[in-house]
Coordinates of C-alpha atoms in Angstrom, one line a residue:
M66 CA 0.0 0.0 0.0
G67 CA 1.7 3.2 -1.1
L68 CA 1.6 6.8 -0.8
R69 CA 2.3 9.7 -3.1
M70 CA 2.8 12.7 -0.9
Q71 CA 2.9 15.8 -2.9
S72 CA 1.5 19.2 -1.7
P73 CA -1.3 18.6 0.9
T74 CA -4.3 19.1 -1.4
R75 CA -7.4 17.0 -1.7
F76 CA -7.0 14.0 0.6
V77 CA -9.9 12.3 -1.1
C78 CA -7.4 11.8 -4.0
F79 CA -4.8 10.7 -1.6
L80 CA -7.0 8.0 -0.2
S81 CA -8.8 7.0 -3.4
V82 CA -5.6 6.4 -5.4
F83 CA -3.2 5.1 -2.8
L84 CA -5.2 3.7 0.1
S85 CA -7.1 0.7 -1.0
V86 CA -8.1 -0.8 2.3
C87 CA -5.2 -1.2 4.6
F88 CA -7.1 0.0 7.6
C89 CA -8.5 -1.0 10.9
G90 CA -10.3 0.7 13.7
L91 CA -10.7 0.4 17.5
S92 CA -12.0 3.1 19.8
V93 CA -10.1 3.4 23.1
S94 CA -9.9 6.2 25.6
A95 CA -6.6 5.5 27.3
Q96 CA -3.2 5.8 25.8
T97 CA -1.5 2.5 24.8
Q98 CA 2.2 2.0 24.1
T99 CA 2.4 0.5 20.7
T100 CA 5.3 -1.5 19.3
L101 CA 4.6 -2.8 15.8
Q102 CA 6.1 -6.1 14.6
G103 CA 6.6 -6.4 10.9
R104 CA 8.4 -8.0 8.1
L105 CA 9.6 -7.0 4.6
G106 CA 8.8 -9.8 2.1
G107 CA 9.4 -10.3 -1.6
F108 CA 12.8 -8.6 -1.7
D109 CA 15.9 -10.4 -2.8
E110 CA 18.9 -10.1 -0.5
Q111 CA 20.6 -7.5 -2.6
H112 CA 17.6 -5.1 -2.6
L113 CA 16.3 -5.7 0.9
P114 CA 16.0 -2.2 2.5
S115 CA 18.1 -1.8 5.6
V116 CA 15.8 0.8 7.2
L117 CA 12.2 1.9 7.2
H118 CA 11.3 5.6 7.7
V119 CA 8.0 6.0 9.6
R120 CA 5.6 8.9 9.3
H121 CA 2.6 9.5 11.5
F122 CA -0.3 11.2 9.7
D123 CA -1.7 13.2 12.6
A124 CA -3.8 15.3 10.2
P125 CA -5.1 12.7 7.7
A126 CA -8.0 14.9 6.5
L127 CA -5.3 17.1 5.0
G128 CA -2.8 14.4 4.1
L129 CA -0.2 15.9 6.6
G130 CA 2.0 14.1 9.0
E131 CA 5.4 14.1 10.7
W132 CA 8.3 11.7 10.3
V133 CA 8.7 10.1 13.7
N134 CA 11.0 7.1 13.6
V135 CA 13.4 5.0 11.7
A136 CA 13.1 1.2 12.0
L137 CA 16.1 -1.1 11.4
V138 CA 15.4 -4.0 9.1
H139 CA 17.2 -7.3 10.1
A140 CA 18.8 -9.6 7.6
D141 CA 15.7 -11.9 7.6
G142 CA 13.5 -8.9 6.7
S143 CA 11.9 -8.5 10.2
F144 CA 11.6 -5.1 11.9
E145 CA 10.2 -3.6 15.0
T146 CA 9.2 0.0 15.5
D147 CA 7.9 2.0 18.5
L148 CA 4.9 4.1 17.5
G149 CA 4.5 5.7 20.8
D150 CA 1.3 6.1 22.9
L151 CA -1.8 5.8 20.7
T152 CA -5.3 6.6 22.0
S153 CA -7.0 5.6 18.8
P154 CA -6.1 3.9 15.4
A155 CA -3.6 6.0 13.6
L156 CA -2.5 6.3 10.0
F157 CA 1.2 5.6 9.3
E158 CA 3.5 5.5 6.3
F159 CA 6.4 3.1 6.1
A160 CA 8.9 4.2 3.4
A161 CA 12.0 2.7 1.9
P162 CA 12.3 4.7 -1.4
P163 CA 11.1 4.0 -3.9
W164 CA 8.6 1.9 -2.0
S165 CA 6.0 3.3 0.3
W166 CA 3.2 1.6 2.3
L167 CA 0.3 2.9 4.3
A168 CA -1.4 1.3 7.2
I169 CA -3.7 2.2 10.1
V170 CA -2.3 0.7 13.3
R171 CA -4.4 0.1 16.4
P172 CA -3.3 0.9 19.9
G173 CA -1.3 -2.1 21.2
E174 CA -1.4 -3.7 17.8
S175 CA -1.0 -7.5 18.0
S176 CA -1.1 -8.4 14.3
V177 CA 2.1 -8.5 12.3
L178 CA 2.5 -6.2 9.3
T179 CA 4.0 -7.6 6.1
L180 CA 5.2 -5.2 3.5
S181 CA 6.1 -6.2 -0.1
P182 CA 7.0 -4.5 -3.4
S183 CA 4.3 -4.5 -6.1
S184 CA 4.8 -6.1 -9.5
R185 CA 4.2 -2.8 -11.3
A186 CA 7.2 -1.2 -12.8
S187 CA 7.9 2.5 -12.1
N188 CA 10.6 5.0 -12.7
R189 CA 9.7 7.2 -9.8
L190 CA 12.3 7.8 -7.1
M191 CA 9.8 7.5 -4.3
Q192 CA 6.1 6.9 -3.3
V193 CA 5.8 3.8 -5.4
T194 CA 2.8 1.9 -4.0
G195 CA 3.8 -1.4 -2.2
V196 CA 1.6 -4.2 -1.0
V197 CA 0.4 -4.4 2.6
R198 CA -0.8 -7.6 4.3
W199 CA -1.7 -8.1 8.0
N200 CA -1.1 -11.5 9.6
G201 CA -3.4 -12.2 12.5
N202 CA -6.9 -11.1 13.5
H203 CA -7.0 -7.8 11.7
P204 CA -10.2 -6.1 10.4
S205 CA -8.5 -4.8 7.3
I206 CA -8.4 -8.3 5.8
S207 CA -12.1 -8.0 5.2
L208 CA -11.8 -4.6 3.6
D209 CA -8.9 -5.9 1.4
S210 CA -11.3 -8.5 0.1
L211 CA -14.0 -5.9 -0.5
A212 CA -11.6 -3.7 -2.4
R213 CA -10.5 -6.5 -4.7
F214 CA -14.1 -7.4 -5.4
Q215 CA -15.0 -3.7 -6.0
Q216 CA -12.1 -3.3 -8.5
R217 CA -13.2 -6.4 -10.4
L218 CA -16.8 -5.1 -10.6
T219 CA -15.5 -1.7 -11.7
N220 CA -13.4 -3.2 -14.5
E221 CA -16.4 -5.3 -15.6
L222 CA -18.7 -2.3 -15.6
V223 CA -16.3 0.2 -17.3
Q224 CA -15.2 -2.1 -20.1
P225 CA -18.5 -2.4 -22.0
M226 CA -19.2 1.3 -21.5
T227 CA -15.9 2.2 -22.9
L228 CA -16.3 -0.1 -25.9
K229 CA -19.7 1.3 -26.6
S230 CA -18.5 4.9 -26.5
L231 CA -15.8 3.9 -29.0
G232 CA -18.4 2.2 -31.2
L233 CA -16.8 -1.2 -30.9
Q234 CA -19.6 -3.0 -29.2
P235 CA -23.3 -3.0 -30.1
L236 CA -24.5 -2.8 -26.5
N237 CA -27.8 -0.9 -26.2
S238 CA -28.9 1.3 -23.2
D239 CA -31.0 -1.5 -21.7
S240 CA -28.1 -3.9 -21.7
L241 CA -25.9 -1.3 -20.0
E242 CA -28.5 -0.7 -17.4
Q243 CA -28.7 -4.5 -16.7
V244 CA -24.9 -4.7 -16.4
S245 CA -24.9 -1.7 -14.0
S246 CA -27.8 -3.0 -12.0
L247 CA -26.3 -6.5 -11.6
S248 CA -22.9 -5.0 -10.6
D249 CA -24.5 -2.7 -8.0
S250 CA -26.5 -5.6 -6.5
M251 CA -23.4 -7.7 -6.1
F252 CA -21.4 -4.8 -4.6
Q253 CA -24.2 -3.9 -2.1
A254 CA -24.5 -7.5 -0.9
A255 CA -20.7 -7.7 -0.4
W256 CA -20.7 -4.3 1.3
M257 CA -23.6 -5.0 3.7
N258 CA -21.9 -8.3 4.6
L259 CA -19.2 -6.3 6.4
E260 CA -21.6 -4.1 8.4
R261 CA -21.1 -6.0 11.7
E262 CA -17.4 -5.6 11.6
M263 CA -17.5 -1.9 10.9
K264 CA -18.8 -0.5 14.2
Q265 CA -15.7 1.4 15.4
P266 CA -15.5 4.9 14.0
V267 CA -12.4 4.7 11.8
F268 CA -13.6 1.3 10.4
E269 CA -17.1 2.7 9.8
D270 CA -15.8 5.7 7.8
L271 CA -13.6 3.6 5.6
W272 CA -16.4 1.1 5.0
W273 CA -18.6 4.1 3.9
Q274 CA -15.7 5.4 1.8
A275 CA -15.9 2.2 -0.3
Q276 CA -19.6 3.0 -0.9
W277 CA -19.0 6.6 -1.9
K278 CA -16.2 5.5 -4.4
W279 CA -18.6 3.0 -5.8
Q280 CA -21.3 5.6 -6.4
V281 CA -18.8 7.6 -8.3
V282 CA -18.2 4.6 -10.6
L283 CA -21.9 4.3 -11.1
G284 CA -22.3 8.0 -11.9
S285 CA -25.1 8.2 -9.3
N286 CA -27.6 11.1 -9.4
K287 CA -28.1 13.7 -6.8
P288 CA -31.1 12.1 -5.0
T289 CA -29.1 8.9 -4.5
L290 CA -26.1 10.8 -3.1
D291 CA -28.4 12.9 -0.9
S292 CA -30.0 9.7 0.5
L293 CA -26.5 8.3 1.2
W294 CA -25.4 11.5 2.8
L295 CA -28.3 11.4 5.3
S296 CA -27.6 7.7 6.1
W297 CA -23.9 8.4 6.6
N298 CA -24.5 11.4 8.9
S299 CA -27.2 9.6 10.9
L300 CA -24.5 7.2 12.1
R301 CA -22.2 10.0 13.1
L302 CA -24.4 11.8 15.5
N303 CA -22.3 10.9 18.5
R304 CA -19.0 11.7 16.9
N305 CA -17.0 14.8 18.0
L306 CA -15.2 17.0 15.6
E307 CA -11.7 15.9 16.7
E308 CA -12.7 12.3 16.0
S309 CA -14.0 13.1 12.6
L310 CA -11.0 15.2 11.5
K311 CA -8.6 12.4 12.5
S312 CA -10.5 9.8 10.5
P313 CA -8.9 9.1 7.1
G314 CA -12.3 8.2 5.5
W315 CA -14.2 11.3 6.7
I316 CA -13.4 13.8 3.9
E317 CA -14.2 11.6 0.9
P318 CA -18.0 11.9 1.1
W319 CA -17.6 15.7 1.2
F320 CA -15.7 15.8 -2.0
V321 CA -18.0 13.3 -3.7
R322 CA -21.1 15.4 -2.8
Y323 CA -19.8 19.0 -2.7
D324 CA -16.7 19.1 -4.9
Q325 CA -16.3 22.5 -6.6
W326 CA -19.3 23.9 -4.8
W327 CA -17.7 27.4 -5.0
K328 CA -18.2 27.3 -8.8
Q329 CA -22.0 26.8 -8.8
R330 CA -24.2 29.5 -10.4
Q331 CA -25.9 30.3 -7.1
V332 CA -22.6 31.3 -5.4
D333 CA -22.5 35.1 -4.9
V334 CA -18.8 36.2 -4.5
N335 CA -19.8 39.8 -3.7
G336 CA -22.1 38.4 -1.0
M337 CA -19.2 36.5 0.4
S338 CA -17.1 39.7 0.6
K339 CA -20.0 41.3 2.4
A340 CA -20.1 38.4 4.8
V341 CA -16.4 39.0 5.6
Y342 CA -17.0 42.7 6.2
L343 CA -19.9 41.9 8.6
A344 CA -18.3 38.7 10.0
D345 CA -21.7 37.2 9.7
L346 CA -22.4 33.5 9.2
D347 CA -26.0 34.0 8.0
T348 CA -24.8 36.3 5.2
L349 CA -22.1 33.7 4.3
R350 CA -24.7 31.0 4.1
Q351 CA -26.9 33.0 1.8
S352 CA -24.0 33.9 -0.5
M353 CA -22.9 30.2 -0.8
G354 CA -26.2 29.1 -2.3
P355 CA -29.5 27.6 -1.2
Q356 CA -28.0 24.2 -0.2
W357 CA -26.2 26.0 2.6
D358 CA -29.1 27.9 4.0
A359 CA -29.5 25.7 7.0
A360 CA -25.9 24.5 7.3
S361 CA -24.3 24.2 10.7
H362 CA -21.1 26.0 11.7
E363 CA -19.3 22.6 11.3
D364 CA -20.7 22.1 7.8
L365 CA -19.7 25.6 6.7
A366 CA -16.2 25.0 8.1
A367 CA -15.9 21.7 6.3
A368 CA -16.9 23.4 3.0
W369 CA -14.3 26.1 3.4
L370 CA -11.7 23.6 4.4
M371 CA -12.4 21.8 1.1
K372 CA -11.9 25.2 -0.7
A373 CA -8.6 25.8 1.2
L374 CA -7.4 22.4 0.2
S375 CA -8.4 22.6 -3.5
E376 CA -8.3 26.2 -4.6
P377 CA -7.1 28.7 -1.9
D378 CA -7.3 32.4 -2.7
E379 CA -7.5 35.7 -0.9
L380 CA -11.2 35.3 -0.2
T381 CA -10.6 31.9 1.4
F382 CA -8.0 33.5 3.6
R383 CA -10.3 36.3 4.6
I384 CA -13.2 33.9 5.4
W385 CA -11.0 31.9 7.7
E386 CA -9.7 35.1 9.3
T387 CA -13.1 36.5 10.2
M388 CA -15.7 33.6 10.5
P389 CA -16.2 32.0 13.9
F390 CA -15.6 28.4 12.7
P391 CA -15.1 25.7 15.4
E392 CA -11.6 25.6 16.9
S393 CA -11.1 22.0 15.7
F394 CA -11.4 23.2 12.1
R395 CA -9.3 26.3 12.8
G396 CA -6.5 24.0 14.0
Q397 CA -6.7 22.0 10.7
Y398 CA -6.7 25.2 8.6
K399 CA -3.7 26.6 10.5
R400 CA -1.8 23.3 10.0
L401 CA -2.5 23.5 6.3
M402 CA -1.3 27.1 6.1
D403 CA 1.8 26.2 8.0
S404 CA 2.6 23.3 5.6
R405 CA 2.5 25.8 2.7
N406 CA 4.6 28.4 4.4
P407 CA 7.8 28.6 2.3
R408 CA 9.8 30.0 5.2
K409 CA 9.1 27.0 7.3
S410 CA 10.1 24.7 4.5
G411 CA 13.3 26.7 4.2
D412 CA 14.0 26.3 8.0
A413 CA 13.4 22.5 7.6
R414 CA 15.8 22.3 4.7
A415 CA 18.5 24.0 6.8
K416 CA 18.6 21.0 9.0
I417 CA 19.5 18.6 6.2
R418 CA 22.9 16.9 6.5
W419 CA 24.8 14.9 3.9
T420 CA 28.0 12.9 3.8
L421 CA 31.2 14.3 2.2
P422 CA 33.6 12.1 0.2
N423 CA 35.9 11.8 3.3
G424 CA 33.0 10.5 5.4
D425 CA 32.3 13.7 7.4
L426 CA 28.8 15.0 7.8
Q427 CA 28.0 18.5 6.6
S428 CA 25.0 20.7 7.2
F429 CA 23.0 22.1 4.3
N430 CA 23.1 25.5 5.9
D431 CA 26.9 25.5 6.1
V432 CA 27.4 25.5 2.4
C433 CA 27.3 28.7 0.3
S434 CA 24.9 30.4 2.7
N435 CA 24.9 33.7 0.8
D436 CA 25.0 32.2 -2.8
W437 CA 22.7 30.3 -5.0
K438 CA 23.0 26.5 -4.7
V439 CA 22.4 24.6 -7.9
M440 CA 22.4 20.8 -7.5
L441 CA 22.3 17.9 -9.9
V442 CA 20.6 14.9 -8.4
V443 CA 22.2 11.6 -9.5
R444 CA 22.2 7.9 -8.6
N445 CA 24.6 5.1 -9.5
G446 CA 23.4 3.0 -12.4
S447 CA 21.6 5.8 -14.2
G448 CA 23.1 6.4 -17.7
A449 CA 21.1 9.6 -18.1
A450 CA 22.4 10.9 -14.8
L451 CA 26.0 10.2 -15.9
R452 CA 25.5 12.0 -19.2
E453 CA 24.0 15.0 -17.4
R454 CA 26.8 15.0 -14.9
E455 CA 29.3 15.5 -17.7
L456 CA 27.4 18.5 -19.1
F457 CA 26.9 19.8 -15.5
A458 CA 30.6 19.9 -15.0
E459 CA 31.1 22.0 -18.1
I460 CA 28.6 24.5 -16.9
T461 CA 30.3 24.8 -13.5
E462 CA 33.6 25.7 -15.2
K463 CA 32.2 28.9 -16.8
K464 CA 33.5 32.1 -15.2
I465 CA 30.1 33.8 -15.5
F466 CA 28.8 31.3 -12.9
S467 CA 31.7 31.8 -10.4
N468 CA 29.3 33.1 -7.7
I469 CA 27.1 30.0 -7.9
C470 CA 27.6 27.0 -5.6
F471 CA 27.4 23.9 -7.8
M472 CA 26.9 20.5 -6.2
V473 CA 26.3 16.9 -7.4
L474 CA 23.8 15.3 -5.0
S475 CA 24.0 11.5 -4.7
V476 CA 20.8 9.8 -3.6
D477 CA 22.3 6.3 -3.7
A478 CA 20.5 3.8 -1.4
T479 CA 23.7 2.0 -0.3
E480 CA 27.2 2.9 0.6
S481 CA 28.6 0.7 -2.1
D482 CA 26.6 2.6 -4.7
W483 CA 27.7 5.9 -3.2
R484 CA 31.3 4.8 -3.5
S485 CA 30.7 3.9 -7.2
S486 CA 29.2 7.4 -7.8
L487 CA 32.2 8.8 -6.0
S488 CA 34.6 6.9 -8.3
K489 CA 33.1 8.6 -11.4
R490 CA 34.2 12.1 -10.4
R491 CA 36.1 13.8 -13.3
S492 CA 38.2 15.7 -10.7
I493 CA 38.3 16.5 -7.0
Q494 CA 36.9 19.9 -8.0
E495 CA 33.5 18.4 -8.4
Q496 CA 31.5 19.0 -5.2
L497 CA 29.9 15.6 -4.7
V498 CA 27.9 14.7 -1.5
W499 CA 25.8 11.8 -0.5
L500 CA 22.2 12.6 0.7
G501 CA 21.2 9.0 1.1
N502 CA 17.8 7.4 0.6
N503 CA 15.8 9.5 3.1
P504 CA 12.2 10.3 2.0
E505 CA 12.0 13.3 4.3
N506 CA 14.9 14.9 2.6
F507 CA 13.5 14.0 -0.8
E508 CA 10.3 15.8 0.0
L509 CA 12.0 18.9 1.5
L510 CA 14.1 19.2 -1.7
Q511 CA 11.2 18.1 -4.0
I512 CA 13.3 15.3 -5.5
S513 CA 11.2 13.0 -7.6
T514 CA 13.3 11.8 -10.6
I515 CA 16.8 10.9 -11.6
P516 CA 18.5 13.0 -12.9
Q517 CA 17.0 16.3 -11.7
V518 CA 18.2 19.9 -11.1
I519 CA 17.4 21.7 -7.9
A520 CA 18.2 25.4 -7.4
I521 CA 17.9 27.1 -4.1
S522 CA 18.1 30.9 -3.7
P523 CA 20.2 32.7 -1.0
N524 CA 17.1 33.1 1.1
G525 CA 16.6 29.3 1.1
Q526 CA 13.7 29.1 -1.3
L527 CA 13.4 26.5 -4.1
S528 CA 13.5 28.1 -7.5
R529 CA 10.7 27.6 -10.0
S530 CA 12.5 29.1 -12.9
I531 CA 15.7 27.1 -12.7
R532 CA 14.8 23.5 -13.3
S533 CA 16.1 22.3 -16.6
L534 CA 18.7 19.7 -17.0
P535 CA 22.1 20.7 -18.4
S536 CA 21.1 19.2 -21.8
E537 CA 17.8 21.0 -21.8
G538 CA 18.9 24.6 -21.1
L539 CA 20.2 24.9 -17.5
G540 CA 23.0 27.2 -18.6
A541 CA 20.5 29.7 -20.3
E542 CA 18.3 29.7 -17.2
L543 CA 21.3 30.5 -14.9
E544 CA 22.4 33.3 -17.2
R545 CA 18.9 34.8 -17.2
E546 CA 18.8 34.6 -13.4
I547 CA 22.2 36.4 -13.2
R548 CA 20.9 39.2 -15.5
I549 CA 17.8 39.6 -13.3
S550 CA 19.9 39.7 -10.1
R551 CA 22.3 42.3 -11.5
S552 CA 19.4 44.5 -12.8
S553 CA 17.9 44.6 -9.3
Y554 CA 21.0 46.5 -7.9

């Protein structure tokens, strides 16, 4: 089960694409020390990861979390990791780039987690979805079965519709309706069969998430979605806001039912600005459209959290600054804004350390602190990276770029590969360092492919204008940046 963590936008996509069903739920009130037992399977001895990086998603509705631990993997593939004191089921990512797995772990988890690579080929450097299996009495096993069945039905339903749209299959509307109806009946029977197992809050939301995803496949109409919405909410009457916001399945129904609500004809932007001026929720309701006339404070906050996730703008900021939304939602919004703060990203990058050719560690912040840093990301075994490295060296030798700090950044997974990359230096003048295979550093530097160019300004911000590889115009981009810098003085 994998994860593609990009910017913290719609978590409904984050769940739908990467979280099939590796979930479990159990409601407890006391903290429980949780030490997870696991195993990496399906790797040959040469490619068995030596460590797993662990991230706790404490804001799953936003797709945000913190890297909390590194678990050592033994020669037999087994590992053990302390996940701290859990009061309720929590979403964790286990990463060994390029592989990534997601799982919800219960307080005091007794089942054993098995993580394996998938059979799908990928050229991505990280966030390649792996396979998660629980061994023991774990509720996610049932959801795994439902997800596989749901995917099979989806394939059987989509195929004839696609063929008909291409004019390749003489299937009439009645036949399509029969196929759709039969598939729906089969899914609903399988879905309802799990109802007894889905009584805990997290479990229940993920069970409903499968239903909402299925309705999207069917292209269900508004009355159907309205009916489902009422049924879903009737089961949540005793939930508090904190519990909902920490549930990975909570936000998907919101996006299925209300996605892009701010683009509806009934939305009055001028009325929203007036609501900001008056700091009045009733005026805000009226300006959002008839469907929000009787909306609660919580529902309004959820709608504007969706807006902040998907299409933030100045009006969204002003709404959150002035409206008396519940504090639980305010906390989520603040966390989202903090994650998008470039200054905080720069502060986090300043803590990165890499290995020098002599084995010493060096801080990112100790290198060329007042100059541009331009780095070429390479990895041993990449022919393209080796070619770009030659061209990169030619650029670094030009006098016009004497005030730029050039570096070759190795992201080799093992020390032997790093030594191989080191042996390919044209001269000791090449500034080559080893970043390693750390997914947290990859995210902070936005490393996603090999080879790749990263440029960081003197104020610590990643450049959006200097990205081309040496063979694709890096030199020209650097010359343009120099001209702009000189003209500003």
